[in-house]
Short mmCIF file of C-alpha atoms in Angstrom, two decimals:
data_model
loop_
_atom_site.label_atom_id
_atom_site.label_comp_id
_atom_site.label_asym_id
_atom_site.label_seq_id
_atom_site.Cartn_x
_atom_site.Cartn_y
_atom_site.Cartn_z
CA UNK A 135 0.00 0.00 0.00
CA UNK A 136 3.03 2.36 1.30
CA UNK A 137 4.53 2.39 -2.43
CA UNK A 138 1.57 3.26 -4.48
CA UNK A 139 1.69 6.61 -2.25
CA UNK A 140 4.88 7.84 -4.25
CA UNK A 141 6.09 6.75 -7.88
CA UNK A 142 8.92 7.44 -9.52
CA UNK A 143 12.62 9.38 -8.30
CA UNK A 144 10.56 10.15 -5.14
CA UNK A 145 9.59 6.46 -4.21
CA UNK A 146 9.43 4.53 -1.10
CA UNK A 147 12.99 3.16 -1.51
CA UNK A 148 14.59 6.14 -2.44
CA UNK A 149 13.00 8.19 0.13
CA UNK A 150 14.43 6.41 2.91
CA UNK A 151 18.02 6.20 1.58
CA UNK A 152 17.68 9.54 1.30
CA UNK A 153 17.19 10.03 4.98
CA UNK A 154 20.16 6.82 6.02
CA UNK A 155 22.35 9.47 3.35
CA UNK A 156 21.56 13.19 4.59
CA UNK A 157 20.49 13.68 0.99
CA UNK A 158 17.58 15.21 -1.21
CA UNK A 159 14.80 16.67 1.16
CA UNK A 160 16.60 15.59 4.47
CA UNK A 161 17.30 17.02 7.02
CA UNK A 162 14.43 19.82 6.74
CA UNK A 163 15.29 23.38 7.77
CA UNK A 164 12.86 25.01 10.14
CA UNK A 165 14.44 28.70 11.53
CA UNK A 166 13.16 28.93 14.77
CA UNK A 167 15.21 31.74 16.18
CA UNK A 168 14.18 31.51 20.02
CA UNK A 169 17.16 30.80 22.48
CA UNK A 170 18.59 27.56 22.64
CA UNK A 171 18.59 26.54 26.63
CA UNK A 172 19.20 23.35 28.74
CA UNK A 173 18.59 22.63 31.49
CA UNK A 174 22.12 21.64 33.94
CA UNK A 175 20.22 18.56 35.53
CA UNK A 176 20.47 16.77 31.99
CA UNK A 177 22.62 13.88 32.70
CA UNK A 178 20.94 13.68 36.25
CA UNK A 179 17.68 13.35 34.44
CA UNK A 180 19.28 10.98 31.73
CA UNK A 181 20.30 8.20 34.71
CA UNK A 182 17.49 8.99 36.92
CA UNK A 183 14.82 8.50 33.47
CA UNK A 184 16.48 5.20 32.65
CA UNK A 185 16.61 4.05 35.82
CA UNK A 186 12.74 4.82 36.44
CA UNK A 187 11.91 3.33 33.24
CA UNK A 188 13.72 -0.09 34.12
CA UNK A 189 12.04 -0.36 37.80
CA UNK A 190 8.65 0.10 36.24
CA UNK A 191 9.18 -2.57 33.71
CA UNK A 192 9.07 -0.23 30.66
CA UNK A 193 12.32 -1.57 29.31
CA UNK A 194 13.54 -5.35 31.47
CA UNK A 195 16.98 -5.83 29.41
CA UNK A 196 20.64 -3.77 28.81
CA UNK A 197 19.90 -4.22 25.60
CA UNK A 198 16.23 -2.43 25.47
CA UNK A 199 17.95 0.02 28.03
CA UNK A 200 20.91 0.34 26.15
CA UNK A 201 18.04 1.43 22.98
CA UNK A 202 15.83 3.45 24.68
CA UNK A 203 19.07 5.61 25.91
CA UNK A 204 20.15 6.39 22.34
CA UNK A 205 17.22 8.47 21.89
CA UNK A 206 18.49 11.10 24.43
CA UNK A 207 14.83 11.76 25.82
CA UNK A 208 16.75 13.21 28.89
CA UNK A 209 17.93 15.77 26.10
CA UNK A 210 14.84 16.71 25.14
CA UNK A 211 13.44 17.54 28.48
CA UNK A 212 16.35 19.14 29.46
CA UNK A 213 15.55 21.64 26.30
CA UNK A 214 11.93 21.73 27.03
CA UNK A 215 12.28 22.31 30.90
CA UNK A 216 15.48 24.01 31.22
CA UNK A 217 14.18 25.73 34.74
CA UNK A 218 12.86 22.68 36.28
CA UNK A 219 14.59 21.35 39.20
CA UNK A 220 13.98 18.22 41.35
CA UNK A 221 11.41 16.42 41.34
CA UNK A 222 9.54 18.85 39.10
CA UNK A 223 12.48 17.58 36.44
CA UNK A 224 12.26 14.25 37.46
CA UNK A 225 8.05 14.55 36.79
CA UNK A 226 8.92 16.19 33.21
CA UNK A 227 11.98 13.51 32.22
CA UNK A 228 9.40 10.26 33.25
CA UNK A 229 6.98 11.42 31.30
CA UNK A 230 9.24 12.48 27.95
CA UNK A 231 10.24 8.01 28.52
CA UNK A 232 6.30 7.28 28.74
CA UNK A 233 5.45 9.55 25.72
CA UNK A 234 7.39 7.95 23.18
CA UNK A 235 7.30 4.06 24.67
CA UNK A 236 3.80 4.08 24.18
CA UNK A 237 4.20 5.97 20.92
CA UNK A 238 5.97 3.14 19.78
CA UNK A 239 3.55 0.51 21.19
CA UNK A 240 0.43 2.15 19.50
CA UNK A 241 3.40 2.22 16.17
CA UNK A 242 3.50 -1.43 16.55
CA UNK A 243 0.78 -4.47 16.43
CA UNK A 244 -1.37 -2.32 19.13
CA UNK A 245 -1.77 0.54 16.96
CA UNK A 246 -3.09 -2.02 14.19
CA UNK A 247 -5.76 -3.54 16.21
CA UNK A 248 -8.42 -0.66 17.08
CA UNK A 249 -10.47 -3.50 19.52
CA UNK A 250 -7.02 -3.81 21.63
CA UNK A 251 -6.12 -0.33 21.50
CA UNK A 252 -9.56 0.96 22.06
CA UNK A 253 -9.31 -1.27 25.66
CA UNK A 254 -6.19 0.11 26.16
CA UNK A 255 -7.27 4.04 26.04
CA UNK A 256 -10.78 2.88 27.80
CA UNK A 257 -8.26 2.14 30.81
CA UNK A 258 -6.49 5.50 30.74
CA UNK A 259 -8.86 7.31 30.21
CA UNK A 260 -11.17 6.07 33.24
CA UNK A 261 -8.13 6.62 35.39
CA UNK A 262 -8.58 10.16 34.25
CA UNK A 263 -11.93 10.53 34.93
CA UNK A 264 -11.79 8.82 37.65
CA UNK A 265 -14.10 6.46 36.70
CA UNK A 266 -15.48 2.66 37.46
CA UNK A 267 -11.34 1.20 36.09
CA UNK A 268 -9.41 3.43 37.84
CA UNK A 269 -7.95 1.37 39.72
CA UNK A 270 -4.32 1.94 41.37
CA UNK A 271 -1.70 -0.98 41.08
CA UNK A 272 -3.83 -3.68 39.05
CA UNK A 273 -0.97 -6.08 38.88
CA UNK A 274 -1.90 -7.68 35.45
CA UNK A 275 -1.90 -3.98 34.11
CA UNK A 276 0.75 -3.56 31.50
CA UNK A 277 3.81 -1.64 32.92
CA UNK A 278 3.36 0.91 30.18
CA UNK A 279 -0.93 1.53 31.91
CA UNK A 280 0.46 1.38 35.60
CA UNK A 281 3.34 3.91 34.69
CA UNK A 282 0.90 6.23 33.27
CA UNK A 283 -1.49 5.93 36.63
CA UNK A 284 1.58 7.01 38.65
CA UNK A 285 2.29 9.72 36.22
CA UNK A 286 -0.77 11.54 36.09
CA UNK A 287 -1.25 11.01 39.84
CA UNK A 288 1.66 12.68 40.53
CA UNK A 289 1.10 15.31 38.07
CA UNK A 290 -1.89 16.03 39.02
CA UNK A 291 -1.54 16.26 42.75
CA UNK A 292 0.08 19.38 42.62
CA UNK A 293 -2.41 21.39 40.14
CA UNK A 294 -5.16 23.35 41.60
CA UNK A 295 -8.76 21.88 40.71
CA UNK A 296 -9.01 23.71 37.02
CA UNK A 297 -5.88 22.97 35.96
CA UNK A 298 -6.21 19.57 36.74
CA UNK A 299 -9.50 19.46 34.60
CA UNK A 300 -7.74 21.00 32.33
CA UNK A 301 -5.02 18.61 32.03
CA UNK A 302 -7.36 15.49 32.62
CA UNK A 303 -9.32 17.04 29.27
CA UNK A 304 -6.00 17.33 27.78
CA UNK A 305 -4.77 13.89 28.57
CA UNK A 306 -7.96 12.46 27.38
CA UNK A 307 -7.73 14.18 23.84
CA UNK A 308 -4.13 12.62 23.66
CA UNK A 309 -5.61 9.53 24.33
CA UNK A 310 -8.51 9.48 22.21
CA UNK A 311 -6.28 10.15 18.87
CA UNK A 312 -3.82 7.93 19.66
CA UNK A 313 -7.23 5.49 19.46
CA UNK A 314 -8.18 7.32 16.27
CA UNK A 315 -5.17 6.84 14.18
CA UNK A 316 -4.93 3.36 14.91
CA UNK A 317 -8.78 3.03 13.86
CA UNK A 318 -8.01 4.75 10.43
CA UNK A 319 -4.56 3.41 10.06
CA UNK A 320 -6.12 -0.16 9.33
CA UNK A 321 -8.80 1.57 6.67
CA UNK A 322 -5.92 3.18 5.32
CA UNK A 323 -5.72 6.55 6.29
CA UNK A 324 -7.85 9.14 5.74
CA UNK A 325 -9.10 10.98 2.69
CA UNK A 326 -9.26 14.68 5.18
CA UNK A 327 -6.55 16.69 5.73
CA UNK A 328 -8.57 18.83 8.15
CA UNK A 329 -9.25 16.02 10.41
CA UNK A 330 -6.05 14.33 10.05
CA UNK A 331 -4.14 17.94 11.14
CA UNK A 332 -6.54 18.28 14.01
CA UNK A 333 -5.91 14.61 15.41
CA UNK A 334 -2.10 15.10 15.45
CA UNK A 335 -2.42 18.54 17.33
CA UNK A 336 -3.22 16.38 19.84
CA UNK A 337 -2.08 13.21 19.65
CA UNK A 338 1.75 14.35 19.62
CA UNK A 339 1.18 15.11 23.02
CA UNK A 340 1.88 18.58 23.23
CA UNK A 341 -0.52 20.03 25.13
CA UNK A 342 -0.83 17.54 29.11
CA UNK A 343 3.20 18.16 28.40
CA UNK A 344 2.34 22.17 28.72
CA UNK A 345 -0.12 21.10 31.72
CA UNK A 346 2.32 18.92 33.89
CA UNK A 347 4.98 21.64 32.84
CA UNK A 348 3.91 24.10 35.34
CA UNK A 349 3.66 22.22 38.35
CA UNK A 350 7.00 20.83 36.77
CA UNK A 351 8.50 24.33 36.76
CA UNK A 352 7.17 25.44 39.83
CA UNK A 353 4.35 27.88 38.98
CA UNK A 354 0.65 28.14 37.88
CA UNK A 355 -1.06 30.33 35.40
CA UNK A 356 -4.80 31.30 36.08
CA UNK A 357 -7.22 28.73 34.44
CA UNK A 358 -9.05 31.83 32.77
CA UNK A 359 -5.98 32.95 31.40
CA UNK A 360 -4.66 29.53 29.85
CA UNK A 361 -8.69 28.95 28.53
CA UNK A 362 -8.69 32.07 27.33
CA UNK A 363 -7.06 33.80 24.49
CA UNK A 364 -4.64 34.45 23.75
CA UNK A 365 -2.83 32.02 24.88
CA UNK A 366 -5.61 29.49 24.24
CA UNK A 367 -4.48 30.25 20.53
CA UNK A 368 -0.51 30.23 21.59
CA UNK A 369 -0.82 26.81 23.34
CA UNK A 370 -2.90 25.65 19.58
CA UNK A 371 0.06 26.95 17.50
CA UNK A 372 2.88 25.43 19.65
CA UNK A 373 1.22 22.33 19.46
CA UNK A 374 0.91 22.59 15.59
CA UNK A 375 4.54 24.08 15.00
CA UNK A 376 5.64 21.07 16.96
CA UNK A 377 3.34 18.50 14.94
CA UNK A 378 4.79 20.34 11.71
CA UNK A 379 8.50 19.96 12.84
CA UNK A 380 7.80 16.01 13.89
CA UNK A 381 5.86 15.24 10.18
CA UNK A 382 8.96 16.98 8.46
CA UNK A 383 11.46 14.62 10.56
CA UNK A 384 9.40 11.58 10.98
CA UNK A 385 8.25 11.37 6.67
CA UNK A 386 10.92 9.02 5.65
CA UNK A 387 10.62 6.69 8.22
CA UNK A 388 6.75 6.89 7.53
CA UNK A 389 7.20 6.46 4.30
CA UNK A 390 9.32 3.37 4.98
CA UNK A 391 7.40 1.84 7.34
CA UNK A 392 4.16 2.47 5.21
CA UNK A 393 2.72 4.64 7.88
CA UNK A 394 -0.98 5.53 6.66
CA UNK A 395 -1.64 8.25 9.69
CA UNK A 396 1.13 10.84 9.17
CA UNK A 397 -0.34 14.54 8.10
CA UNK A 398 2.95 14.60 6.10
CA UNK A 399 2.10 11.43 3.76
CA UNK A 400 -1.69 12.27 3.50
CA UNK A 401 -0.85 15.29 2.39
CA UNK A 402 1.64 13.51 -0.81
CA UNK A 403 -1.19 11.04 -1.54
CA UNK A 404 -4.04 13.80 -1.56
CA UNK A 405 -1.91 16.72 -3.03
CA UNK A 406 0.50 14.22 -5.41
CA UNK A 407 3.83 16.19 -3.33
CA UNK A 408 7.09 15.15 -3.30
CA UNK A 409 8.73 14.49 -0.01
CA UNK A 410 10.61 17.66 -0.92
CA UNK A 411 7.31 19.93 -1.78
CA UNK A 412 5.82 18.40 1.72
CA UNK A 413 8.33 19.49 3.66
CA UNK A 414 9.11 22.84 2.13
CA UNK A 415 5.17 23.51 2.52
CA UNK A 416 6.04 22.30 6.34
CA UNK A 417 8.65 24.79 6.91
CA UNK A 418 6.51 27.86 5.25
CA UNK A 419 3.52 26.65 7.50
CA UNK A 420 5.43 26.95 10.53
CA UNK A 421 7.46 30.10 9.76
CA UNK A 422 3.51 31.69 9.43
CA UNK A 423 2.62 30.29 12.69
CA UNK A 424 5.88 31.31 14.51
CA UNK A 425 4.60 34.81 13.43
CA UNK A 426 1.07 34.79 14.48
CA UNK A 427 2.64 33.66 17.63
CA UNK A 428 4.93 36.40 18.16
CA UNK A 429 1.75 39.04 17.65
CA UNK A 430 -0.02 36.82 19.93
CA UNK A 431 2.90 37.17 22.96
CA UNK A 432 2.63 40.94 22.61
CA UNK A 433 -1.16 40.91 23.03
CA UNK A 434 -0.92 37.81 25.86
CA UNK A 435 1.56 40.16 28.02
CA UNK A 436 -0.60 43.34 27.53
CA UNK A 437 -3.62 41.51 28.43
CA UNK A 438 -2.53 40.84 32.34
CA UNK A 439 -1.48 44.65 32.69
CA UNK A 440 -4.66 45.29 30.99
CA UNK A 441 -7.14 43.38 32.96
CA UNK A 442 -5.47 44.76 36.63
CA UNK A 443 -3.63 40.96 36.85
CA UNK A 444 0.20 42.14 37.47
CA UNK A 445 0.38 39.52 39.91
CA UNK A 446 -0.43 37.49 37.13
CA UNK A 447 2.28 39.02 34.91
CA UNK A 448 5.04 36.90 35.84
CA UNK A 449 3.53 34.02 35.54
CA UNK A 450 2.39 34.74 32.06
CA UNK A 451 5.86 35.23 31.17
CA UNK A 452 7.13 32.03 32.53
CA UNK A 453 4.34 30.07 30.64
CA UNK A 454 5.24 32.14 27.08
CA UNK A 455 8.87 31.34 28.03
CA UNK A 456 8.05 27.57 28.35
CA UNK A 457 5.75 27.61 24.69
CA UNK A 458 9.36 28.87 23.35
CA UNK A 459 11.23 26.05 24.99
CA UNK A 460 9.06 23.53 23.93
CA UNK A 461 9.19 24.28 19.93
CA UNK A 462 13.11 25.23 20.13
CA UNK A 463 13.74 22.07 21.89
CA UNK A 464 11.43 19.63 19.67
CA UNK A 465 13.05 21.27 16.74
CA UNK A 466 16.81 20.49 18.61
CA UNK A 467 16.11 17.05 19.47
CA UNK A 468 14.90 16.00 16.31
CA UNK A 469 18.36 17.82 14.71
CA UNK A 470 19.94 15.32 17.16
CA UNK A 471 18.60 12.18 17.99
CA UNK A 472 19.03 9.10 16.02
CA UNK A 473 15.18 8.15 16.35
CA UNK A 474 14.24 9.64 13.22
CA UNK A 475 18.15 9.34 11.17
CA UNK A 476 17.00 6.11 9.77
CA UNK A 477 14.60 4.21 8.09
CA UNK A 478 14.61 1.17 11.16
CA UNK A 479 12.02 0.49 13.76
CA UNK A 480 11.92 2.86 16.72
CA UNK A 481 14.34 2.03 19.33
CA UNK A 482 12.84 -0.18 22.36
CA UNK A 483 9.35 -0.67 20.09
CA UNK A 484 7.82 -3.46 22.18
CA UNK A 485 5.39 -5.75 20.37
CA UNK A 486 3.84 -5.77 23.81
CA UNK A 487 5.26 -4.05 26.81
CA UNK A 488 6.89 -6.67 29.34
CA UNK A 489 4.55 -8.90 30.91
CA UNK A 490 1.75 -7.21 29.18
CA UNK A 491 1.12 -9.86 26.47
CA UNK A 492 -1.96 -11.88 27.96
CA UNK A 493 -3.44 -8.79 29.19
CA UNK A 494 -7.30 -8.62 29.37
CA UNK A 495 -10.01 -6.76 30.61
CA UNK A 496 -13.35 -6.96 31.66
CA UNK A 497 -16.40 -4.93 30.13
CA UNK A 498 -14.84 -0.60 29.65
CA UNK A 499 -17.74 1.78 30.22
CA UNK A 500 -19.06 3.15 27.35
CA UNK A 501 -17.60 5.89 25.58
CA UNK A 502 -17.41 9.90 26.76
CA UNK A 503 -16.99 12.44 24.36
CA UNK A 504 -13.32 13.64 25.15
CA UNK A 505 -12.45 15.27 22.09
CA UNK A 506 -13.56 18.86 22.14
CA UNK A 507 -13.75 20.81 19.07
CA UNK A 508 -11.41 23.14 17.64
CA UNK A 509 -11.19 26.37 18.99
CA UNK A 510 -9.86 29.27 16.91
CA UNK A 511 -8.71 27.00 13.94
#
C-alpha cells in the first residue's frame, strides 16, 4: 500500500536512503530563532529516566535500556524544561520516557488492532476521569498503563482543581487520537486533511506536556488565562509548530514503514507532493505560525497589565517562556537524535510491553466524548 503513495525518483525506496544518506529533502530546515537553553540537571535526568523506566518494567533488558538511551529523551526535556529542578524535572523527564514508549507501542501491532487499543485508552482514560477502572496498582496492568497511573497522579496532585480538569481534558484528547489513528490506520488513512491535522495537534502530546509543565516548573497560570485567548491560541500553534516539525522529521521513516496516519504522507497522496514539496510547505507553515505567535505574545503580556492581573504578569511570562522552549527544543532534538536518522524500527518498540502480552479486561464503560472541538482554527 506504502509504495503506491509515491512513484517514480521520489519512491518509497529512495525516500528512505535519502534520509540513512543526509540527501535530497533531508534534514528539513525550520528557523526557529528563540534561544537555545538546557537545562544543567540533563545527565541527572538521563540516569534517573532510565533508571525509572527499568524499575517500572518499561524496558527489562541492557539491551532495550541500552536502545531506549540512544534516543536522548533526557535531552529533550532538558531543552523543554530548562528551569525545572527536582522532582519537578524528574516529573517532566518520566513522562518524555512514557510519551514515546507508548508511541511506539500504538506504532506497533497495538496501533493495528483498534479492539485492543480501544481497551487500552478505555483504561487511561477512566483513570482520568476517575471512573469505574481506575484502579491503582492492578498487577496484570501492563507496565506501560500502571506507569501512566503514577504519572498523572503525581502530576496532578500538585495542580489546583481547574488545571487539573484541564489537564485530565488534555490527557484524554491525547488519548482518544492515539485510538483514532490506529482506527483509520487499518482503513488506510484518511481521505481529510482537516481532520487528520486536528488529530495530530493532539495526539503528539503537546498540550498535558504544557499542563504537567507548570507544576513541573514550579508555577501556575490562572485557568481563565490559559482557557482564554490568547494564549488558548498560543498553546494551539505550539502544538501545531511542533506536529509540523515532527511530520517533516518523521516522513521518511513513515514512508518506509508504510505509515498511513502521518499529516505529512496524507498530504503527498491527496496533493501528489514530493517528499521535498511536503516538507518545504512544512517549513513555510510553521514560519507563518511562529509569526502569528509572536503578535499573539505581545497581546498575551498586555492583556494581564490590561485586565489589573500584574500579579499574574510573571507568571504569564514564565508560561510564554516555556511555549518557546518547547518548539526550540522539539526542533533540537529531532536535529539530534538518532530516532528519526533512519529508516529502522523505533528504538525499544515493544510488540507488547513486558509482561503485558496476555493482558485482558473486563467490560470498559461506554464511551465519553473527550475530544472537544477546535477552537480558533
Amino acid at each position: 500500500m506504502a509504495s503506491s503513495l509515491i512513484v517514480g525518483p521520489t519512491g518509497l525506496g529512495t525516500a528512505a536512503a535519502r534520509v540513512r544518506k543526509g540527501r535530497g529533502f533531508w534534514p528539513p530546515r525550520f528557523a526557529i530563532p528563540f534561544p537555545r537553553r538546557v537545562n544543567p540537571e540533563v545527565e541527572r535526568l538521563r540516569a534517573d529516566g532510565l533508571a525509572w523506566a527499568r524499575a517500572r518494567g518499561l524496558v527489562d533488558t541492557d539491551e532495550a535500556v541500552a536502545r531506549l538511551d540512544a534516543a536522548r529523551f533526557d535531552r529533550l526535556t532538558a531543552y523543554a524544561y530548562p528551569e525545572a529542578r527536582g522532582a519537578g524535572a524528574d516529573l517532566a523527564a518520566h513522562w518524555m520516557y512514557w510519551f514515546f514508549l507508548f508511541d511506539d507501542w500504538f506504532d506497533g501491532p497495538l496501533g493495528r488492532d483498534p479492539a485492543a487499543a480501544r481497551t487500552v485508552v478505555e483504561r487511561l482514560t477512566a483513570h482520568v476521569h476517575g471512573g469505574p477502572a481506575a484502579v491503582d496498582g492492578v498487577p496484570t496492568d501492563p507496565p506501560l498503563v500502571r506507569a501512566f497511573v503514577e504519572l498523572f497522579d503525581r502530576s496532578a496532585a500538585g495542580m489546583a482543581p481547574a488545571s487539573r480538569h484541564r489537564f485530565a481534558l488534555d490527557t484524554a484528547q491525547y488519548l482518544f487520537t492515539n485510538y483514532m489513528e490506529a482506527f483509520h490506520r487499518v482503513r488506510g488513512g484518511l481521505d481529510d486533511l482537516g481532520t487528520v491535522t486536528h488529530v495530530r495537534r493532539y495526539s503528539i502530546g503537546v498540550l498535558p506536556s504544557l499542563d504537567f509543565g507548570e507544576p513541573a516548573n514550579g508555577f501556575s497560570l490562572a485557568a481563565e488565562l490559559v482557557g482564554g485567548e490568547p494564549l488558548h491560541r498560543l498553546r494551539t500553534i505550539t502544538a501545531d509548530v511542533i506536529a509540523a516539525v515532527n511530520e517533516a522529521f518523521s516522513l521518511g521513516k513513515d514512508l518506509a514503514l508504510g505509515e498511513t496516519t502521518s499529516a505529512a504522507v496524507t498530504m503527498m497522496r491527496l496533493r501528489r507532493w514530493t517528499p521535498e514539496e511536503t516538507i518545504g510547505f512544512l517549513e513555510r507553515t510553521v514560519a507563518e505560525l511562529l509569526d502569528e505567535h509572536r503578535r499573539l505574545e505581545v497581546e498575551a503580556r498586555e492583556q494581564a497589565q490590561r485586565f489589573g492581573l500584574p500579579e499574574e504578569a510573571g507568571n504569564v511570562a514564565r508560561y510564554l517562556q516555556m511555549l518557546r522552549d518547547w518548539m526550540v527544543a522539539n526542533l533540537r532534538w529531532s536535529e539530534e537524535t538518532p530516532r528519526y536518522h533512519d529508516a529502522s524500527p523505533h528504538p525499544g518498540a515493544p510488540a507488547s510491553p513486558p509482561g503485558g502480552a496476555d493482558w485482558t479486561l473486563p467490560p470498559a464503560p461506554r464511551w465519553r466524548r473527550v475530544v472537544a472541538p477546535a477552537r480558533g482554527t
